[in-house]
Short mmCIF file of N, CA and C in Angstrom, two decimals:
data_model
loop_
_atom_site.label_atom_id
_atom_site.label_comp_id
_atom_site.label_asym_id
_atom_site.label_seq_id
_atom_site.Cartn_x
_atom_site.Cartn_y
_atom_site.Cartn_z
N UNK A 213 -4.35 19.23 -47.88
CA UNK A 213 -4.21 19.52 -46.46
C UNK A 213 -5.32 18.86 -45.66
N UNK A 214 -6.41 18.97 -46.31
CA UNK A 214 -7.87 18.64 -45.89
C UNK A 214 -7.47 16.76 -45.86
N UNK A 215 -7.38 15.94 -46.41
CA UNK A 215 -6.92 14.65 -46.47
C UNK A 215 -5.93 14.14 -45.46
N UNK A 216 -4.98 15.22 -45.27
CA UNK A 216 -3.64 15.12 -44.16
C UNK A 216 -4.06 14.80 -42.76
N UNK A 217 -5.22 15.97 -42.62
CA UNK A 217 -5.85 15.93 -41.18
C UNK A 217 -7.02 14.54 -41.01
N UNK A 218 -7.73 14.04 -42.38
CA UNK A 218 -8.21 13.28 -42.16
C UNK A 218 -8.01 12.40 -41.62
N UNK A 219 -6.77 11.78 -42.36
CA UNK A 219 -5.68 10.92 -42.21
C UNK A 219 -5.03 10.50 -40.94
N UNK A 220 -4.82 11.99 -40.20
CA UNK A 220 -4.28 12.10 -38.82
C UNK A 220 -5.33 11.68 -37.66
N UNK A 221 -6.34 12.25 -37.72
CA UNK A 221 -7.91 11.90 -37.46
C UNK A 221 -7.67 10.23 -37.15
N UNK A 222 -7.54 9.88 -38.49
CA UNK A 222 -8.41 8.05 -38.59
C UNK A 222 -7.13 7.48 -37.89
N UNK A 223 -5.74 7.45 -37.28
CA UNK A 223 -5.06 6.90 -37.04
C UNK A 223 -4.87 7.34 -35.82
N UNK A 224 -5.83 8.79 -35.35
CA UNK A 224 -5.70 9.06 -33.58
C UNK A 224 -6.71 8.39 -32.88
N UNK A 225 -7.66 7.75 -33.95
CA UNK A 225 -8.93 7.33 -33.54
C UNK A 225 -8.90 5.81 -33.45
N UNK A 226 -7.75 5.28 -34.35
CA UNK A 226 -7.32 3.91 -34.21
C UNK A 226 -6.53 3.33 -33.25
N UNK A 227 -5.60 4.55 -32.70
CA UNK A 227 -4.76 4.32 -32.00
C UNK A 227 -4.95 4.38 -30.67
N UNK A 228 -6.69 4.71 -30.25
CA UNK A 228 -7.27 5.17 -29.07
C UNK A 228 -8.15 3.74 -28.83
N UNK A 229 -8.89 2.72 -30.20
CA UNK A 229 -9.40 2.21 -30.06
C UNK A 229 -8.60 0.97 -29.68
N UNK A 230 -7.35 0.62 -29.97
CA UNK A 230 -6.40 0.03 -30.01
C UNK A 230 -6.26 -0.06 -28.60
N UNK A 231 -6.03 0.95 -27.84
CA UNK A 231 -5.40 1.57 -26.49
C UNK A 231 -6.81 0.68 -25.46
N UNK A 232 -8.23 0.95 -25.65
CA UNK A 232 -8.88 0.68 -25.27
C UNK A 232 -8.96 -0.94 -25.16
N UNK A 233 -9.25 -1.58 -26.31
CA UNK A 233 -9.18 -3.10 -26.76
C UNK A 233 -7.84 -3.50 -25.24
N UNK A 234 -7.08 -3.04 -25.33
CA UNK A 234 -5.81 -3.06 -24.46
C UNK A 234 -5.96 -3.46 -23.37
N UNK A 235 -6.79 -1.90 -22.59
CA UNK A 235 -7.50 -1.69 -21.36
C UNK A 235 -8.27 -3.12 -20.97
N UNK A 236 -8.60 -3.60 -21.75
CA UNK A 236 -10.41 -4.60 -21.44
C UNK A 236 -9.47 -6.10 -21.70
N UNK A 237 -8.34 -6.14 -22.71
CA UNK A 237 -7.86 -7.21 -22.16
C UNK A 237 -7.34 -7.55 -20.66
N UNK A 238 -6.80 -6.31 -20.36
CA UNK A 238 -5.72 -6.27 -19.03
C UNK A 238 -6.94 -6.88 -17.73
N UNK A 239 -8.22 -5.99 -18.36
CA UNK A 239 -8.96 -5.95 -17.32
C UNK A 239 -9.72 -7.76 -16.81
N UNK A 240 -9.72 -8.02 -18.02
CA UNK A 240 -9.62 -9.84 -18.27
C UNK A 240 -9.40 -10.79 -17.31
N UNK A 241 -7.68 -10.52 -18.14
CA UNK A 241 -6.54 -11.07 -17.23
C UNK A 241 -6.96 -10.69 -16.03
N UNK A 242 -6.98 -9.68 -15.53
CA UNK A 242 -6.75 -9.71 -13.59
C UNK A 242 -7.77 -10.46 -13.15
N UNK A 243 -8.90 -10.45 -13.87
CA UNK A 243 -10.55 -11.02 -13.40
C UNK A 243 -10.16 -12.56 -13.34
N UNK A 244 -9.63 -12.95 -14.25
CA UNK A 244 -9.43 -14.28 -14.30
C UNK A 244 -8.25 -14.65 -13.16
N UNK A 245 -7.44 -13.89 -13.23
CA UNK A 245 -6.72 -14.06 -11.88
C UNK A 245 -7.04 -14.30 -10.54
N UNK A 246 -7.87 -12.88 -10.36
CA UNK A 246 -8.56 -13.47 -9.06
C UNK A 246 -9.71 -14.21 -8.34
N UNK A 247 -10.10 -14.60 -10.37
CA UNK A 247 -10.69 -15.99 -10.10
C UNK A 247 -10.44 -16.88 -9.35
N UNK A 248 -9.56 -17.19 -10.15
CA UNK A 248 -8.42 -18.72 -9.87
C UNK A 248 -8.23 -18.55 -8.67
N UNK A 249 -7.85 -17.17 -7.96
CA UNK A 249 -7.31 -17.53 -6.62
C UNK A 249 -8.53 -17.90 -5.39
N UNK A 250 -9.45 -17.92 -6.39
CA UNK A 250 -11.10 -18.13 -5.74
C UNK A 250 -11.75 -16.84 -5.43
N UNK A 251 -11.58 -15.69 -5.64
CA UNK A 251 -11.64 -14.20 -5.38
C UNK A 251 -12.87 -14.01 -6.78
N UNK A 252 -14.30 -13.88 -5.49
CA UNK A 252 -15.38 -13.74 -6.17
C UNK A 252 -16.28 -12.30 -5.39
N UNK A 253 -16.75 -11.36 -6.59
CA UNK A 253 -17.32 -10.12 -5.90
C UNK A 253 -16.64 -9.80 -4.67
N UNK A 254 -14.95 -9.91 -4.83
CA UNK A 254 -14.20 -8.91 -3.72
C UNK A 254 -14.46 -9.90 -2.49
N UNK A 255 -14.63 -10.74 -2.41
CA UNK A 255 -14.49 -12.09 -1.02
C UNK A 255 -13.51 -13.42 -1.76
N UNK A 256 -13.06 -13.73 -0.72
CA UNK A 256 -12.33 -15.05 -1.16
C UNK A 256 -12.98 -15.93 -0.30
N UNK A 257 -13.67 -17.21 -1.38
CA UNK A 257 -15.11 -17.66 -0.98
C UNK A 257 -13.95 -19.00 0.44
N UNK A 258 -13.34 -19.65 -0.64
CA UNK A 258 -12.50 -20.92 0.08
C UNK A 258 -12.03 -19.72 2.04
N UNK A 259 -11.62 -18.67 1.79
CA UNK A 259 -11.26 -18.47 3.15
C UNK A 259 -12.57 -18.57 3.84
N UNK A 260 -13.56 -17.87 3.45
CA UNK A 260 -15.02 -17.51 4.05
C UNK A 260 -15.76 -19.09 4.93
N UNK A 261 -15.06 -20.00 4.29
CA UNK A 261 -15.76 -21.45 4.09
C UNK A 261 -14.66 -22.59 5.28
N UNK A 262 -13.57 -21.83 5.14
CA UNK A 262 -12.62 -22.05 6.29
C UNK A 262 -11.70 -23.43 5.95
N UNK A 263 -11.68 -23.13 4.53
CA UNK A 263 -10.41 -24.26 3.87
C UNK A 263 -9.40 -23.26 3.99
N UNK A 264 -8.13 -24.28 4.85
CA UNK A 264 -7.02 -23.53 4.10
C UNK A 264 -6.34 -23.61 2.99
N UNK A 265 -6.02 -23.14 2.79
CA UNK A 265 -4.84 -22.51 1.46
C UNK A 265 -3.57 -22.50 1.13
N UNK A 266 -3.26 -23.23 0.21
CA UNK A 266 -1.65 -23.16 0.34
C UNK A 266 -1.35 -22.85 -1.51
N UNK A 267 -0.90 -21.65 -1.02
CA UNK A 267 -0.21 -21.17 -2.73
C UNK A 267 1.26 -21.74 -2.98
N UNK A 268 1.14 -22.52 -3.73
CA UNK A 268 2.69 -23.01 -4.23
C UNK A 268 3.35 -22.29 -5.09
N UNK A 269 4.29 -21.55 -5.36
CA UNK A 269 4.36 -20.61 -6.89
C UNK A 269 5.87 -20.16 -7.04
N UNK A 270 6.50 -20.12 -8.60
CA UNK A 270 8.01 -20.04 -9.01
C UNK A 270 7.64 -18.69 -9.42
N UNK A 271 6.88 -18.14 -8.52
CA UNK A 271 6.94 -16.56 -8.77
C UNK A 271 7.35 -15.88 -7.24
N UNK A 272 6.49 -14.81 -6.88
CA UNK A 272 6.98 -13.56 -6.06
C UNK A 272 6.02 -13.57 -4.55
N UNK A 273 6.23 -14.40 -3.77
CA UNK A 273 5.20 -14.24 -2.37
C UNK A 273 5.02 -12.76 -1.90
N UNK A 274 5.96 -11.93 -2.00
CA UNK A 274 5.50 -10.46 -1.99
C UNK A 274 4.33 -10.07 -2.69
N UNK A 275 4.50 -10.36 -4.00
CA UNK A 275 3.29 -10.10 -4.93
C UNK A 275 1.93 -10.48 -4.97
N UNK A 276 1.96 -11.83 -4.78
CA UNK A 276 0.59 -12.16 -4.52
C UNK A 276 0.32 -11.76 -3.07
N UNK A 277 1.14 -11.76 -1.96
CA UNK A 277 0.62 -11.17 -0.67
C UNK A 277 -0.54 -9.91 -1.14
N UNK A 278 0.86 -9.00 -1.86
CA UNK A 278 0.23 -7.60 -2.17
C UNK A 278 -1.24 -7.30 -3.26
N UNK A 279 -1.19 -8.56 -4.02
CA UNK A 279 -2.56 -8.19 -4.42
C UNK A 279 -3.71 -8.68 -3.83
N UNK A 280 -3.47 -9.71 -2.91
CA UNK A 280 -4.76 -10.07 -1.67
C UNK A 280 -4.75 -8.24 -0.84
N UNK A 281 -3.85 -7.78 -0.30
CA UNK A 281 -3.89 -6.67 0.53
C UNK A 281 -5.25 -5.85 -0.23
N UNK A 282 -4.76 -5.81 -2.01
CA UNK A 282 -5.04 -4.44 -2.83
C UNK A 282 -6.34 -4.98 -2.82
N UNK A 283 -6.81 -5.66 -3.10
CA UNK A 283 -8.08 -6.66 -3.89
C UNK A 283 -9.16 -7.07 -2.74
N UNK A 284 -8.56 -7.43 -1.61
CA UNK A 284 -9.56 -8.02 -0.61
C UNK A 284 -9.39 -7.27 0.41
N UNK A 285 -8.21 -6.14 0.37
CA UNK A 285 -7.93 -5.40 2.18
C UNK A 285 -8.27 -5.56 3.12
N UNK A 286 -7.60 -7.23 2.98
CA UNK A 286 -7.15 -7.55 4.04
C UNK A 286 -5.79 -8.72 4.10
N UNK A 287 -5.10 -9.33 4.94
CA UNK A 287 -4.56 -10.45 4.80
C UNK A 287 -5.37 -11.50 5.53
N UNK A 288 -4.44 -13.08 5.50
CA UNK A 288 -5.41 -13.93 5.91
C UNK A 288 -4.55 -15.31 6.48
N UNK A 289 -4.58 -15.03 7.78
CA UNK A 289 -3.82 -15.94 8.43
C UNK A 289 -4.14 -17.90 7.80
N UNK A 290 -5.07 -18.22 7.11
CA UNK A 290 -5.43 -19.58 6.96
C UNK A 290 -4.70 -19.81 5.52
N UNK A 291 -3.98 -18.66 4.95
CA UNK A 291 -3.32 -18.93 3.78
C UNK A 291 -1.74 -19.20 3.70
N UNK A 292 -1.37 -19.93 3.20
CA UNK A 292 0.39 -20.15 3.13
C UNK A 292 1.10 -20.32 1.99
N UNK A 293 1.85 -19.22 1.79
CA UNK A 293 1.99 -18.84 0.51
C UNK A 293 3.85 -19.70 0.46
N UNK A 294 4.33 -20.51 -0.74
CA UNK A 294 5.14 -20.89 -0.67
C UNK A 294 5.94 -20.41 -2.14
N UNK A 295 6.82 -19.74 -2.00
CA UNK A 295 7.06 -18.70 -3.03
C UNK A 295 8.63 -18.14 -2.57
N UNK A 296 9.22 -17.49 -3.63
CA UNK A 296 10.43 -16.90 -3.82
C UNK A 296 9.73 -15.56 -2.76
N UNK A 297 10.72 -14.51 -2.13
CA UNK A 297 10.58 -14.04 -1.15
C UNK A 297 11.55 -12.46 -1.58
N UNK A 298 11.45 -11.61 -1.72
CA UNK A 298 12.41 -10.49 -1.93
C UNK A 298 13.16 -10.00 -0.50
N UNK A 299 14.08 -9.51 -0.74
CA UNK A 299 14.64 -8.72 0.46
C UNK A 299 15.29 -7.10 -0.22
N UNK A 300 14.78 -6.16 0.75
CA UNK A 300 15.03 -4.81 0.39
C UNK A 300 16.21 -4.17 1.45
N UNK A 301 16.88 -2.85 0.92
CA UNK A 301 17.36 -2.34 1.43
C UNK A 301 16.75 -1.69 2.30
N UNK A 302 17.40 -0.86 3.13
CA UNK A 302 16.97 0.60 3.98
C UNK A 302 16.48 0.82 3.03
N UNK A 303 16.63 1.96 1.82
CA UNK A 303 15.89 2.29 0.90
C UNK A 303 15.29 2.05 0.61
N UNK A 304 14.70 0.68 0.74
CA UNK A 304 13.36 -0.14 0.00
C UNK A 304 13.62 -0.70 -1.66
N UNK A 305 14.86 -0.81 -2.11
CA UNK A 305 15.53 -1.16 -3.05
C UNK A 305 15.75 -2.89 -3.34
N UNK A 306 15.41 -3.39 -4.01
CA UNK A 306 15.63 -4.83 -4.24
C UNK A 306 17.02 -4.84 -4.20
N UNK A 307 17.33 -5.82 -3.55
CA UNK A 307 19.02 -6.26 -3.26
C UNK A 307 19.33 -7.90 -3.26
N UNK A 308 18.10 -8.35 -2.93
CA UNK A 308 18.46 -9.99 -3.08
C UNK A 308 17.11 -11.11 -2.87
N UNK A 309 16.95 -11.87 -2.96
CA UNK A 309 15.87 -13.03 -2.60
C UNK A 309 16.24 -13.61 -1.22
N UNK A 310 15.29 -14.15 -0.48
CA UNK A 310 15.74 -14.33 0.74
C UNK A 310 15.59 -15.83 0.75
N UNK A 311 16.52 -17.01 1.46
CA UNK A 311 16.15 -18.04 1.74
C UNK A 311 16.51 -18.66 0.59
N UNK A 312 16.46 -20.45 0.07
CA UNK A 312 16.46 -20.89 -0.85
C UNK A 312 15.74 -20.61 -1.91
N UNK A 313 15.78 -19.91 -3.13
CA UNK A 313 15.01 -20.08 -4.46
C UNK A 313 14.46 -21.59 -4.79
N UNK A 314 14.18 -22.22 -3.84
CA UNK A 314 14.06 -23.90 -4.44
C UNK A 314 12.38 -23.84 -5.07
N UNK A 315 11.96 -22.95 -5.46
CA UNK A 315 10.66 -22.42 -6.11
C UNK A 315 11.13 -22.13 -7.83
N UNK A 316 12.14 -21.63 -8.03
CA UNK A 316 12.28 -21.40 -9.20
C UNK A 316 12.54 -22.95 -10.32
N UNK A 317 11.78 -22.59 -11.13
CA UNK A 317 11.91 -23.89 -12.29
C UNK A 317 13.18 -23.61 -13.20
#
């Protein structure tokens, strides 16, 4: 019985360290993200410096809008994001892409 719980022990303790390792990759990734987008100690240096910006991307202009909002709170008129575009219902429900997809590869 005494072995059972050990057992249970070393695989709640693996499965936590596992979970963690996880955490610190994710945490990585985003860092390096808002590297790239030039996003240093919570300023985006290129806006500060008064280059504009133009994001080209076969991804989600909602999305990256929304993580400048989350990340820098604020938006930023010198940036132009060229990107696939969502459109929602009343509900706020995805229903379609707006405009040409000519972004998607």
């Amino acid at each position: 019985m005494r072995k059972k719980k050990e057992e249970n022990g070393g695989r709640r303790k693996k499965k936590e360290e596992e979970e963690e390792e996880e955490e610190e990759e994710e945490k990585k990734r985003r860092k390096i993200t808002l590297e790239w987008f030039g996003v240093v100690d919570g300023r985006l240096e290129l806006h500060e410096k008064g280059v504009p910006i133009l994001i080209f991307s076969a991804g989600l202009a909602d999305i990256i809008e929304e993580v400048f909002r989350q990340k820098l709170h604020r938006s930023f008129k010198n940036i132009k994001i060229v990107s696939n575009r969502m459109a929602f219902d009343d509900n706020g429900r995805l229903v379609s892409f707006k405009g040409d997809p000519s972004t998607l590869l």
